[in-house]
Short mmCIF file of C-alpha atoms in Angstrom, two decimals:
data_model
loop_
_atom_site.label_atom_id
_atom_site.label_comp_id
_atom_site.label_asym_id
_atom_site.label_seq_id
_atom_site.Cartn_x
_atom_site.Cartn_y
_atom_site.Cartn_z
CA ASP U 18 8.79 19.69 -0.62
CA ILE U 19 12.22 19.90 0.97
CA VAL U 20 14.27 16.80 0.19
CA MET U 21 16.47 15.54 3.02
CA THR U 22 19.50 13.52 1.89
CA GLN U 23 21.50 11.46 4.36
CA THR U 24 24.97 10.00 4.02
CA PRO U 25 26.05 7.34 4.46
CA LEU U 26 23.08 5.00 4.11
CA SER U 27 24.94 2.21 5.87
CA LEU U 28 27.33 2.76 8.76
CA PRO U 29 29.29 -0.15 10.24
CA VAL U 30 31.00 0.95 13.45
CA THR U 31 33.22 -0.77 15.99
CA LEU U 32 31.95 -0.68 19.55
CA GLY U 33 33.41 2.24 21.48
CA GLN U 34 34.28 4.16 18.31
CA PRO U 35 32.62 7.41 17.20
CA ALA U 36 30.06 7.65 14.41
CA SER U 37 28.84 10.52 12.29
CA ILE U 38 25.82 10.91 9.99
CA SER U 39 25.31 13.78 7.60
CA CYS U 40 22.00 15.28 6.48
CA ARG U 41 21.66 17.83 3.71
CA SER U 42 18.43 19.62 2.82
CA SER U 43 17.53 20.73 -0.72
CA GLN U 44 16.82 24.21 0.60
CA SER U 45 17.27 26.11 3.83
CA VAL U 46 15.28 24.78 6.78
CA VAL U 47 15.42 28.06 8.68
CA HIS U 48 11.85 28.95 9.59
CA SER U 49 10.47 32.46 9.21
CA ASP U 50 10.53 32.72 13.03
CA GLY U 51 14.33 32.33 12.94
CA ASN U 52 14.42 28.79 14.34
CA THR U 53 15.75 25.78 12.45
CA TYR U 54 13.40 22.88 13.02
CA LEU U 55 15.83 20.07 12.27
CA SER U 56 15.53 16.92 14.34
CA TRP U 57 17.15 13.49 14.53
CA LEU U 58 15.23 10.29 15.21
CA GLN U 59 16.44 6.80 16.11
CA GLN U 60 14.46 3.71 15.14
CA ARG U 61 15.51 0.48 16.77
CA PRO U 62 14.39 -2.78 15.14
CA GLY U 63 10.67 -3.34 15.63
CA GLN U 64 10.19 -0.02 17.40
CA PRO U 65 8.66 3.33 16.43
CA PRO U 66 11.01 6.24 15.79
CA ARG U 67 12.27 7.96 18.93
CA LEU U 68 13.26 11.61 19.16
CA LEU U 69 16.94 12.17 19.95
CA ILE U 70 17.73 15.75 18.94
CA TYR U 71 15.58 18.77 18.05
CA LEU U 72 16.32 22.35 17.02
CA ILE U 73 19.61 21.10 15.52
CA SER U 74 21.40 20.41 18.79
CA LYS U 75 19.01 20.09 21.75
CA ARG U 76 18.93 16.63 23.29
CA PHE U 77 15.46 15.33 24.11
CA SER U 78 14.67 14.20 27.64
CA GLY U 79 16.49 11.02 28.63
CA VAL U 80 18.80 10.95 25.59
CA SER U 81 22.41 10.02 26.29
CA ASP U 82 24.97 12.81 26.08
CA ARG U 83 26.91 10.56 23.68
CA PHE U 84 24.55 11.97 21.03
CA SER U 85 25.11 15.48 19.69
CA GLY U 86 23.79 17.48 16.77
CA SER U 87 25.26 20.38 14.87
CA GLY U 88 24.93 22.33 11.65
CA ALA U 89 23.12 25.25 10.08
CA GLY U 90 21.18 26.23 6.98
CA THR U 91 21.22 23.12 4.81
CA ASP U 92 23.94 20.94 6.36
CA PHE U 93 23.56 19.03 9.58
CA THR U 94 25.39 16.28 11.45
CA LEU U 95 24.53 13.76 14.12
CA LYS U 96 27.50 12.44 16.10
CA ILE U 97 27.72 9.55 18.50
CA SER U 98 30.84 9.87 20.63
CA ARG U 99 31.22 6.17 21.49
CA VAL U 100 28.93 3.62 19.88
CA GLU U 101 27.26 1.14 22.22
CA PRO U 102 25.24 -2.00 21.36
CA GLU U 103 21.88 -0.27 22.00
CA ASP U 104 22.69 2.29 19.27
CA VAL U 105 22.01 -0.26 16.53
CA GLY U 106 19.13 0.91 14.35
CA VAL U 107 18.21 3.39 11.66
CA TYR U 108 18.72 7.13 12.12
CA TYR U 109 16.61 9.76 10.36
CA CYS U 110 16.89 13.48 10.03
CA MET U 111 13.63 15.38 9.77
CA GLN U 112 12.62 18.96 9.05
CA THR U 113 9.49 20.58 10.41
CA SER U 114 10.26 24.12 9.26
CA GLN U 115 8.17 23.86 6.13
CA PHE U 116 4.47 23.04 6.03
CA SER U 117 5.12 19.62 4.54
CA ARG U 118 7.32 17.84 7.07
CA THR U 119 9.92 15.61 5.43
CA PHE U 120 12.37 12.93 6.50
CA GLY U 121 15.71 11.66 5.29
CA GLN U 122 15.88 8.16 3.83
CA GLY U 123 17.62 6.78 6.91
CA THR U 124 21.11 5.61 7.88
CA LYS U 125 21.44 2.07 9.16
CA LEU U 126 24.01 1.79 11.95
CA GLU U 127 25.38 -1.67 12.65
CA ILE U 128 28.16 -3.03 14.78
CA LYS U 129 31.24 -4.32 12.92
CA GLN W 2 4.74 11.05 30.15
CA VAL W 3 2.68 11.21 26.97
CA GLN W 4 1.43 7.91 25.60
CA LEU W 5 -0.33 7.29 22.32
CA GLN W 6 -2.31 4.13 21.63
CA LEU W 7 -3.31 3.26 18.07
CA SER W 8 -6.30 1.15 17.15
CA GLY W 9 -8.16 0.17 14.02
CA PRO W 10 -8.47 -2.54 11.34
CA ARG W 11 -5.25 -4.05 9.99
CA LEU W 12 -6.72 -5.12 6.66
CA VAL W 13 -8.61 -2.87 4.28
CA LYS W 14 -9.94 -3.68 0.82
CA PRO W 15 -8.92 -1.57 -2.18
CA SER W 16 -11.20 1.43 -2.83
CA GLN W 17 -12.45 1.37 0.77
CA THR W 18 -11.64 3.68 3.69
CA LEU W 19 -8.78 3.19 6.10
CA SER W 20 -9.74 4.32 9.62
CA LEU W 21 -7.45 4.56 12.64
CA THR W 22 -7.77 6.13 16.06
CA CYS W 23 -5.05 7.38 18.39
CA ALA W 24 -5.91 7.60 22.09
CA ILE W 25 -3.91 10.15 24.08
CA SER W 26 -2.83 9.96 27.71
CA GLY W 27 -0.65 12.47 29.50
CA ASP W 28 -1.79 15.40 27.32
CA SER W 29 -4.98 16.76 25.81
CA VAL W 30 -6.06 16.73 22.19
CA SER W 31 -7.37 20.25 22.91
CA SER W 32 -4.01 21.52 24.16
CA ASP W 33 -3.14 24.87 22.65
CA THR W 34 0.56 24.00 22.53
CA SER W 35 0.44 20.54 20.92
CA ALA W 36 -0.41 19.21 17.47
CA TRP W 37 -1.51 15.67 16.66
CA ASN W 38 -0.06 13.99 13.62
CA TRP W 39 -0.37 10.94 11.40
CA ILE W 40 2.77 9.54 9.77
CA ARG W 41 3.27 6.36 7.81
CA GLN W 42 6.28 4.25 6.87
CA SER W 43 6.73 1.89 3.97
CA PRO W 44 9.78 0.41 2.22
CA SER W 45 8.96 2.29 -0.99
CA ARG W 46 8.14 5.73 0.49
CA GLY W 47 10.07 5.76 3.78
CA LEU W 48 8.64 7.98 6.51
CA GLU W 49 5.84 10.19 5.19
CA TRP W 50 3.95 12.82 7.14
CA LEU W 51 0.24 12.69 6.27
CA GLY W 52 -1.52 15.35 8.29
CA ARG W 53 -2.36 16.87 11.65
CA THR W 54 -5.03 18.50 13.77
CA TYR W 55 -4.48 21.13 16.43
CA TYR W 56 -6.37 23.65 18.53
CA ARG W 57 -5.46 27.32 18.68
CA SER W 58 -8.69 29.00 19.82
CA LYS W 59 -10.31 26.97 17.05
CA TRP W 60 -9.52 23.70 15.28
CA PHE W 61 -7.10 23.53 12.38
CA ASN W 62 -6.14 20.73 10.02
CA ASP W 63 -3.16 20.45 7.68
CA TYR W 64 -2.71 17.72 5.10
CA ALA W 65 0.14 16.54 2.90
CA VAL W 66 -0.31 17.26 -0.78
CA SER W 67 0.25 13.58 -1.57
CA VAL W 68 -2.99 12.57 0.19
CA LYS W 69 -5.01 15.77 0.14
CA GLY W 70 -8.55 15.11 -1.02
CA ARG W 71 -8.48 11.60 0.45
CA ILE W 72 -7.57 12.33 4.08
CA THR W 73 -9.45 13.57 7.11
CA VAL W 74 -7.96 13.99 10.59
CA ASN W 75 -10.47 14.71 13.33
CA PRO W 76 -10.19 15.34 17.07
CA ASP W 77 -12.53 13.67 19.53
CA THR W 78 -12.46 15.77 22.67
CA SER W 79 -14.90 13.54 24.58
CA LYS W 80 -12.49 10.61 24.36
CA ASN W 81 -9.22 12.59 24.18
CA GLN W 82 -8.21 11.01 20.90
CA PHE W 83 -7.90 11.81 17.22
CA SER W 84 -8.59 9.85 14.09
CA LEU W 85 -7.37 9.27 10.56
CA GLN W 86 -9.59 8.47 7.62
CA LEU W 87 -7.98 7.77 4.26
CA ASN W 88 -10.42 7.18 1.41
CA SER W 89 -10.14 5.24 -1.82
CA VAL W 90 -7.13 3.25 -0.69
CA THR W 91 -4.91 1.24 -3.01
CA PRO W 92 -2.14 -1.28 -2.28
CA GLU W 93 0.24 1.72 -2.33
CA ASP W 94 -1.32 2.79 0.98
CA THR W 95 -0.05 -0.37 2.69
CA ALA W 96 2.26 0.86 5.45
CA VAL W 97 2.92 1.05 9.15
CA TYR W 98 0.85 3.96 10.41
CA TYR W 99 1.98 6.02 13.41
CA CYS W 100 0.41 8.78 15.40
CA ALA W 101 2.72 11.34 16.97
CA ARG W 102 2.57 14.51 19.01
CA GLY W 103 4.28 17.63 17.88
CA GLY W 104 4.54 20.78 15.88
CA ALA W 105 8.13 21.91 16.18
CA THR W 106 9.19 18.26 16.27
CA PHE W 107 7.61 14.86 16.83
CA ASP W 108 8.44 14.09 20.42
CA TYR W 109 6.10 11.21 21.27
CA TRP W 110 5.09 8.41 18.94
CA GLY W 111 2.57 5.62 19.17
CA HIS W 112 3.75 2.08 18.54
CA GLY W 113 2.50 1.89 14.99
CA SER W 114 0.04 -0.32 13.20
CA LEU W 115 0.67 -2.24 10.00
CA VAL W 116 -2.30 -1.68 7.71
CA THR W 117 -2.47 -3.85 4.60
CA VAL W 118 -4.60 -2.92 1.61
CA SER W 119 -5.59 -6.11 -0.14
CA SER W 120 -8.64 -7.87 -1.47
#
């Protein structure tokens, strides 16, 4: 299975400041069809995960443009341009390029 | 808007079978562009994809290696839902279980159900 490693695991951020989360895969997540099925999920306390970003950088319907994704191959980044109170939660990267879908261990974002 | 509603027992005894159902609204279990997944989350294992069912002229199932041999995911076209059966459970199978739509990504998730394996 592809191992997804996120850094940092804990991310205290001041309101209005930017935030960045890194995700590294143990091998390339480029699919044989040429697409890179790398997504980012947000999980607020007591809620199921919610899709933010798919195909590295495409924002899902209704997702704020404060969220952006980038990267290629094995290194990916989620950026939040200005953190707001509703951004508190755990963020996961996920790959669906390989048969066995795998997730990162999560990055907990909190307000300083 | 796709909605997924989970149902099933919250407490299962060790060695027995865990059974959950996910009712779909806003899409069809027989859609030839969607796939229907089971995922679980626990403090020890994090988020773990378990398996899926999908229709592409015929029905297909894929299962994670970690649970293969114990898992069955079945569609129910008459009720527009799909199910999870996990056999021979142990306390290690205690987790919040989610159903989710998706192949390329998981775009819609059910609310999740905490299932505890305990005698």
